[in-house]
Amino acid sequence: MIIQLHKHTTQEDIDTIHVTLNKAKYSVTPVNTQLDNYLVCIGKEEVDLRRIGGLKGVKDIHRVSDSYKLVSRKWKTENTKINLGDGVVIGGGEPAIMAGPCSVESETQIEKVVEHLIKNKISVIRGGVFKPRSSPYAFRGLGIEGLKMMHAKCKPYNIKIITEVMQVSQIKEMQEYVDVFQVGARNSQNYNLLDALGEIDTPVLIKRGISGTIEELLHSAEYIFSKGNERLMLCERGIRTFETMYRNTFDINAIQILKDRSHLPVIADPSHGIGIREYVSKLALSSLISGADGIIYEVHEKPEEAVSDAQQTLNFIESDLLIRKISALKEILHSF
Ligand code: PEP
Ligand code: MN
């Protein structure tokens, strides 16, 4: 059960609600986010919703049978929109496009990508500076200096930055230069990191774990929301299965299930989803047809020279073409 509180509810009113629910053997967790104040109440006994709803300070009350509560669509039927400022809104109806290299490599690389994004009216750049790599000998990213450089190159054009944060200690130094924190697949269940991201205001895109279920992803998002940050997006990026013909099994089913179960925007990552350049654009389009609120993909001036994920990175010509196809698709999707 979720109780939404009025903005200026007094501590005394909250205590009365607590006592009433505790009597019915409910545990009560207060959640205060940037937008609202909630009490998440977990218990089994039947309670008289009208009686609770009538208590002073209660704005609204919702029964949520899902094990994840705040991210569930059961209490919030309208789609959540994430406003990144300067007219960039994720989940607002128009497909959100986030594109850029797997890793930030150099100033010239970022300049070229920024030029490409501007040309295609893409307002969110992706690019990792702290890279989770399967081998400790692979390129691990340019770190905070790389992020500052990317920020300096993007700021003049109001291009928003999404980049991966790998550990709690990085959040503070990164925050000033980041518009969306990405939680990577390997960290999808790093609960300390999720807790810490819940304590800040910056939006978070959380990826599904490498072998993570849809429900686990929703619970991970619940961790962040329940700590106070409700500016969240979910990301399908493929899961590990027995199949070896491609990098990951991109779970297109998950898109609609996530949309159905949660009010949060759903972003598809076809680059990691399949891991093979020539199929990325088709999967990107399929994801949008399947109801994704946006896509995030890898692009590089010379993908063959990219220091990471070269095999799945689009070149500028392929990316131009994808954007043209998305524009055409938008017309069709609007007419549905
Ligand atoms: C990435 O976005 O480059 C990345 C490492 O993604 P994932 O966590 O999905 O593997
Ligand atoms: Mn990558």
Short mmCIF file of C-alpha atoms and ligand atoms in Angstrom, two decimals:
data_model
loop_
_atom_site.label_atom_id
_atom_site.label_comp_id
_atom_site.label_asym_id
_atom_site.label_seq_id
_atom_site.Cartn_x
_atom_site.Cartn_y
_atom_site.Cartn_z
CA MET A 1 0.00 0.00 0.00
CA ILE A 2 1.26 3.48 -0.86
CA ILE A 3 0.08 6.53 1.00
CA GLN A 4 0.74 9.90 -0.62
CA LEU A 5 1.02 12.66 1.92
CA HIS A 6 0.10 16.30 1.62
CA LYS A 7 3.20 18.50 1.23
CA HIS A 8 2.94 20.13 4.62
CA THR A 9 1.81 17.18 6.69
CA THR A 10 3.08 17.56 10.25
CA GLN A 11 5.21 14.96 12.01
CA GLU A 12 2.35 14.53 14.48
CA ASP A 13 -0.05 13.56 11.65
CA ILE A 14 2.53 11.15 10.24
CA ASP A 15 2.99 9.59 13.70
CA THR A 16 -0.78 9.03 13.95
CA ILE A 17 -0.80 7.29 10.54
CA HIS A 18 2.18 5.14 11.66
CA VAL A 19 0.47 4.09 14.87
CA THR A 20 -2.76 3.21 13.05
CA LEU A 21 -0.90 1.07 10.52
CA ASN A 22 1.42 -0.52 13.05
CA LYS A 23 -1.68 -1.67 14.95
CA ALA A 24 -2.72 -3.50 11.77
CA LYS A 25 0.78 -5.10 11.70
CA TYR A 26 2.00 -3.00 8.77
CA SER A 27 5.60 -1.85 8.50
CA VAL A 28 5.83 1.75 7.35
CA THR A 29 8.72 3.24 5.36
CA PRO A 30 8.66 7.01 4.81
CA VAL A 31 9.90 8.04 1.36
CA ASN A 32 10.57 11.68 0.54
CA THR A 33 11.51 12.35 -3.06
CA GLN A 34 12.08 15.51 -5.11
CA LEU A 35 8.39 15.43 -6.05
CA ASP A 36 6.31 13.93 -3.29
CA ASN A 37 6.13 12.40 0.18
CA TYR A 38 5.00 8.81 0.57
CA LEU A 39 4.59 6.11 3.15
CA VAL A 40 5.21 2.61 1.78
CA CYS A 41 3.24 0.22 3.94
CA ILE A 42 3.84 -3.52 3.87
CA GLY A 43 1.47 -5.91 5.58
CA LYS A 44 -1.00 -8.68 5.03
CA GLU A 45 -4.05 -7.79 7.06
CA GLU A 46 -7.09 -6.15 5.53
CA VAL A 47 -7.29 -2.48 6.46
CA ASP A 48 -10.14 -0.10 5.94
CA LEU A 49 -8.76 2.14 3.20
CA ARG A 50 -11.44 4.76 3.79
CA ARG A 51 -10.42 5.05 7.42
CA ILE A 52 -6.73 5.47 6.55
CA GLY A 53 -7.66 7.79 3.69
CA GLY A 54 -9.59 9.94 6.14
CA LEU A 55 -6.59 10.48 8.44
CA LYS A 56 -5.18 13.98 8.56
CA GLY A 57 -2.30 14.51 6.12
CA VAL A 58 -3.26 11.73 3.72
CA LYS A 59 -3.58 13.00 0.14
CA ASP A 60 -4.22 9.67 -1.54
CA ILE A 61 -3.98 5.99 -0.82
CA HIS A 62 -3.34 3.10 -3.22
CA ARG A 63 -3.37 -0.63 -2.80
CA VAL A 64 -0.38 -2.10 -4.68
CA SER A 65 -0.19 -5.87 -4.77
CA ASP A 66 3.17 -5.98 -6.62
CA SER A 67 6.26 -6.66 -4.52
CA TYR A 68 7.82 -3.53 -6.02
CA LYS A 69 5.60 -0.64 -5.01
CA LEU A 70 6.68 2.89 -5.95
CA VAL A 71 7.76 1.97 -9.48
CA SER A 72 4.56 0.02 -10.10
CA ARG A 73 1.92 1.19 -12.53
CA LYS A 74 -0.71 -0.08 -10.12
CA TRP A 75 -0.79 3.22 -8.27
CA LYS A 76 0.40 5.61 -10.97
CA THR A 77 -1.28 5.01 -14.28
CA GLU A 78 0.15 7.93 -16.23
CA ASN A 79 3.62 7.67 -17.79
CA THR A 80 6.44 9.31 -15.90
CA LYS A 81 8.28 12.00 -17.81
CA ILE A 82 11.86 12.95 -17.01
CA ASN A 83 12.66 16.54 -17.81
CA LEU A 84 16.40 17.07 -18.37
CA GLY A 85 15.97 20.79 -19.07
CA ASP A 86 16.38 22.83 -22.27
CA GLY A 87 13.37 21.09 -23.77
CA VAL A 88 14.80 17.58 -23.43
CA VAL A 89 12.13 15.30 -22.02
CA ILE A 90 12.33 11.51 -21.75
CA GLY A 91 9.04 9.64 -21.85
CA GLY A 92 7.10 12.58 -23.22
CA GLY A 93 5.75 10.79 -26.29
CA GLU A 94 8.54 11.59 -28.75
CA PRO A 95 11.18 8.81 -28.92
CA ALA A 96 14.22 9.87 -26.89
CA ILE A 97 17.53 9.31 -28.66
CA MET A 98 20.80 8.96 -26.77
CA ALA A 99 23.88 8.26 -28.84
CA GLY A 100 27.64 8.39 -28.54
CA PRO A 101 30.72 6.27 -28.18
CA CYS A 102 31.03 3.31 -25.85
CA SER A 103 34.03 5.04 -24.25
CA VAL A 104 35.16 8.62 -24.21
CA GLU A 105 38.59 8.47 -25.91
CA SER A 106 39.78 11.93 -26.93
CA GLU A 107 38.78 15.54 -27.54
CA THR A 108 38.64 15.10 -31.29
CA GLN A 109 36.52 11.98 -30.96
CA ILE A 110 33.97 13.85 -28.82
CA GLU A 111 34.05 16.92 -31.10
CA LYS A 112 33.22 14.73 -34.10
CA VAL A 113 30.41 12.95 -32.25
CA VAL A 114 28.96 16.25 -31.00
CA GLU A 115 28.94 17.54 -34.59
CA HIS A 116 27.12 14.38 -35.66
CA LEU A 117 24.56 14.71 -32.87
CA ILE A 118 23.86 18.37 -33.66
CA LYS A 119 23.39 17.53 -37.33
CA ASN A 120 20.82 14.91 -36.37
CA LYS A 121 19.16 16.97 -33.62
CA ILE A 122 20.11 14.43 -30.98
CA SER A 123 20.24 16.11 -27.59
CA VAL A 124 21.68 13.40 -25.33
CA ILE A 125 25.21 12.03 -25.66
CA ARG A 126 26.34 8.75 -24.12
CA GLY A 127 29.97 7.97 -23.36
CA GLY A 128 31.65 6.01 -20.61
CA VAL A 129 34.61 7.32 -18.64
CA PHE A 130 34.54 4.60 -15.97
CA LYS A 131 34.31 1.40 -17.95
CA PRO A 132 33.43 -2.01 -16.57
CA ARG A 133 35.56 -4.33 -18.69
CA SER A 134 35.60 -8.11 -18.65
CA SER A 135 39.41 -8.09 -18.76
CA PRO A 136 41.45 -6.01 -16.31
CA TYR A 137 43.96 -5.33 -19.12
CA ALA A 138 41.39 -3.64 -21.38
CA PHE A 139 40.91 0.16 -21.52
CA ARG A 140 39.17 1.22 -18.32
CA GLY A 141 38.19 4.76 -19.35
CA LEU A 142 39.57 8.29 -19.05
CA GLY A 143 37.98 8.83 -15.66
CA ILE A 144 36.82 12.17 -14.28
CA GLU A 145 39.09 14.22 -16.57
CA GLY A 146 37.42 12.57 -19.57
CA LEU A 147 34.02 13.49 -18.18
CA LYS A 148 35.03 17.12 -17.64
CA MET A 149 36.33 17.27 -21.19
CA MET A 150 33.09 15.79 -22.59
CA HIS A 151 31.08 18.25 -20.53
CA ALA A 152 33.10 21.21 -21.81
CA LYS A 153 32.49 20.07 -25.40
CA CYS A 154 28.72 19.50 -24.91
CA LYS A 155 27.69 22.36 -22.66
CA PRO A 156 27.81 25.08 -25.36
CA TYR A 157 25.22 23.14 -27.36
CA ASN A 158 23.03 22.12 -24.39
CA ILE A 159 23.74 18.47 -25.14
CA LYS A 160 22.86 16.38 -22.10
CA ILE A 161 25.27 13.72 -20.82
CA ILE A 162 24.51 10.18 -19.76
CA THR A 163 27.47 8.23 -18.40
CA GLU A 164 28.04 5.21 -16.20
CA VAL A 165 28.86 5.50 -12.52
CA MET A 166 30.49 2.39 -11.12
CA GLN A 167 30.85 3.12 -7.46
CA VAL A 168 29.48 5.26 -4.68
CA SER A 169 32.69 7.25 -4.26
CA GLN A 170 32.47 8.52 -7.86
CA ILE A 171 29.01 10.09 -7.56
CA LYS A 172 30.03 13.34 -5.93
CA GLU A 173 32.87 14.23 -8.27
CA MET A 174 30.81 13.29 -11.34
CA GLN A 175 27.50 14.93 -10.42
CA GLU A 176 28.27 18.42 -11.67
CA TYR A 177 29.02 17.12 -15.17
CA VAL A 178 26.26 14.53 -15.52
CA ASP A 179 22.61 14.83 -16.57
CA VAL A 180 21.76 11.13 -16.24
CA PHE A 181 23.71 8.55 -14.28
CA GLN A 182 23.80 5.14 -15.94
CA VAL A 183 23.86 2.07 -13.75
CA GLY A 184 25.47 -0.61 -15.90
CA ALA A 185 24.32 -4.19 -16.22
CA ARG A 186 27.07 -5.42 -13.93
CA ASN A 187 25.97 -3.05 -11.19
CA SER A 188 22.24 -3.53 -11.60
CA GLN A 189 22.05 -5.19 -8.20
CA ASN A 190 24.77 -3.23 -6.44
CA TYR A 191 22.43 -2.13 -3.70
CA ASN A 192 24.89 0.25 -2.05
CA LEU A 193 25.24 2.11 -5.33
CA LEU A 194 21.47 2.14 -5.82
CA ASP A 195 20.93 3.48 -2.29
CA ALA A 196 23.44 6.26 -2.90
CA LEU A 197 21.83 7.23 -6.23
CA GLY A 198 18.54 7.42 -4.38
CA GLU A 199 19.94 10.16 -2.21
CA ILE A 200 20.63 12.56 -5.07
CA ASP A 201 18.38 14.42 -7.52
CA THR A 202 20.14 13.56 -10.80
CA PRO A 203 18.08 11.23 -13.02
CA VAL A 204 19.23 7.62 -13.26
CA LEU A 205 18.97 5.09 -16.09
CA ILE A 206 19.21 1.61 -14.69
CA LYS A 207 20.10 -1.30 -16.93
CA ARG A 208 18.85 -4.81 -16.56
CA GLY A 209 21.45 -7.15 -15.09
CA ILE A 210 23.38 -9.53 -17.34
CA SER A 211 21.30 -12.42 -16.02
CA GLY A 212 18.68 -10.27 -14.39
CA THR A 213 14.97 -10.90 -14.50
CA ILE A 214 12.47 -8.16 -15.30
CA GLU A 215 11.28 -8.27 -11.71
CA GLU A 216 14.82 -7.85 -10.41
CA LEU A 217 15.21 -4.76 -12.57
CA LEU A 218 11.99 -3.32 -11.14
CA HIS A 219 13.21 -4.05 -7.62
CA SER A 220 16.51 -2.34 -8.35
CA ALA A 221 14.62 0.74 -9.51
CA GLU A 222 12.53 0.49 -6.33
CA TYR A 223 15.75 0.74 -4.28
CA ILE A 224 16.56 4.12 -5.83
CA PHE A 225 12.99 5.45 -5.65
CA SER A 226 12.55 4.38 -2.04
CA LYS A 227 15.67 6.32 -1.05
CA GLY A 228 14.22 9.50 -2.53
CA ASN A 229 15.02 9.75 -6.24
CA GLU A 230 12.07 9.13 -8.53
CA ARG A 231 13.61 10.49 -11.73
CA LEU A 232 14.31 7.04 -13.11
CA MET A 233 14.39 5.17 -16.42
CA LEU A 234 14.61 1.45 -17.04
CA CYS A 235 16.83 -0.03 -19.74
CA GLU A 236 16.61 -3.33 -21.60
CA ARG A 237 20.10 -4.23 -22.89
CA GLY A 238 19.89 -7.95 -23.46
CA ILE A 239 20.50 -10.86 -21.15
CA ARG A 240 22.83 -13.84 -21.15
CA THR A 241 21.28 -17.02 -22.48
CA PHE A 242 22.57 -20.28 -24.00
CA GLU A 243 22.69 -18.59 -27.43
CA THR A 244 26.18 -17.88 -28.80
CA MET A 245 25.47 -16.44 -32.26
CA TYR A 246 25.31 -12.91 -30.85
CA ARG A 247 26.50 -11.07 -27.75
CA ASN A 248 23.29 -10.99 -25.72
CA THR A 249 19.69 -12.06 -26.16
CA PHE A 250 17.87 -8.77 -26.58
CA ASP A 251 14.58 -9.28 -24.79
CA ILE A 252 12.09 -7.30 -26.82
CA ASN A 253 9.28 -8.88 -24.78
CA ALA A 254 10.61 -7.06 -21.74
CA ILE A 255 9.82 -3.66 -23.24
CA GLN A 256 6.05 -4.11 -23.19
CA ILE A 257 6.11 -5.98 -19.89
CA LEU A 258 8.08 -3.17 -18.27
CA LYS A 259 5.78 -0.54 -19.77
CA ASP A 260 2.81 -2.45 -18.46
CA ARG A 261 4.18 -3.07 -14.96
CA SER A 262 5.83 0.28 -14.36
CA HIS A 263 5.12 3.93 -15.03
CA LEU A 264 8.83 4.64 -15.63
CA PRO A 265 10.18 5.34 -19.13
CA VAL A 266 11.72 2.33 -20.86
CA ILE A 267 14.85 2.78 -22.96
CA ALA A 268 16.22 0.10 -25.28
CA ASP A 269 19.93 -0.46 -25.86
CA PRO A 270 20.18 -2.39 -29.13
CA SER A 271 23.99 -2.00 -29.31
CA HIS A 272 24.64 -4.15 -26.25
CA GLY A 273 21.42 -6.02 -26.95
CA ILE A 274 22.81 -7.80 -29.97
CA GLY A 275 26.44 -6.72 -30.14
CA ILE A 276 26.62 -6.82 -33.96
CA ARG A 277 26.75 -3.51 -35.86
CA GLU A 278 24.72 -4.53 -38.89
CA TYR A 279 21.64 -5.45 -36.82
CA VAL A 280 21.67 -2.57 -34.35
CA SER A 281 19.50 -0.19 -36.41
CA LYS A 282 16.84 -2.79 -37.08
CA LEU A 283 16.62 -3.61 -33.37
CA ALA A 284 16.47 0.07 -32.52
CA LEU A 285 13.47 0.50 -34.80
CA SER A 286 11.85 -2.70 -33.52
CA SER A 287 12.23 -1.43 -29.96
CA LEU A 288 10.40 1.80 -30.77
CA ILE A 289 7.63 -0.13 -32.49
CA SER A 290 7.47 -2.33 -29.38
CA GLY A 291 6.74 0.70 -27.24
CA ALA A 292 10.14 1.80 -25.96
CA ASP A 293 10.25 5.46 -24.93
CA GLY A 294 13.69 5.81 -26.44
CA ILE A 295 16.91 4.19 -27.52
CA ILE A 296 20.53 4.46 -26.50
CA TYR A 297 23.12 3.34 -29.05
CA GLU A 298 26.83 3.50 -29.74
CA VAL A 299 28.23 5.66 -32.55
CA HIS A 300 31.79 6.63 -33.51
CA GLU A 301 33.42 8.37 -36.45
CA LYS A 302 35.59 5.30 -37.06
CA PRO A 303 33.99 2.38 -35.21
CA GLU A 304 36.76 0.02 -36.29
CA GLU A 305 39.19 2.17 -34.27
CA ALA A 306 36.96 2.44 -31.18
CA VAL A 307 38.77 1.29 -28.04
CA SER A 308 35.72 -0.60 -26.79
CA ASP A 309 32.70 -2.26 -28.35
CA ALA A 310 33.95 -1.53 -31.90
CA GLN A 311 32.00 -4.50 -33.30
CA GLN A 312 28.63 -3.05 -32.28
CA THR A 313 29.24 0.66 -32.87
CA LEU A 314 27.55 2.44 -35.80
CA ASN A 315 29.47 4.80 -38.05
CA PHE A 316 28.07 8.25 -38.83
CA ILE A 317 26.49 7.17 -42.11
CA GLU A 318 24.66 4.29 -40.44
CA SER A 319 23.58 6.54 -37.60
CA ASP A 320 22.32 9.24 -40.04
CA LEU A 321 20.25 6.61 -41.78
CA LEU A 322 18.85 5.29 -38.50
CA ILE A 323 17.75 8.78 -37.50
CA ARG A 324 16.03 9.26 -40.87
CA LYS A 325 14.22 5.96 -40.41
CA ILE A 326 13.16 6.92 -36.89
CA SER A 327 11.70 10.17 -38.26
CA ALA A 328 9.71 8.22 -40.80
CA LEU A 329 8.65 5.76 -38.12
CA LYS A 330 7.46 8.59 -35.87
CA GLU A 331 4.93 9.58 -38.52
CA ILE A 332 3.57 6.05 -38.58
CA LEU A 333 3.56 5.69 -34.79
CA HIS A 334 1.67 8.99 -34.42
CA SER A 335 -1.01 7.73 -36.78
CA PHE A 336 -1.70 4.64 -34.63
C1 PEP B 1 27.93 0.51 -21.90
O1 PEP B 1 26.87 1.16 -21.93
O2 PEP B 1 28.93 0.77 -22.58
C2 PEP B 1 27.94 -0.72 -21.05
C3 PEP B 1 29.05 -1.16 -20.50
O3 PEP B 1 26.71 -1.27 -20.94
P1 PEP B 1 26.20 -2.56 -20.11
O4 PEP B 1 26.29 -2.20 -18.68
O5 PEP B 1 24.81 -2.74 -20.61
O6 PEP B 1 27.10 -3.71 -20.49
MN MN B 2 29.64 -0.39 -24.69
#
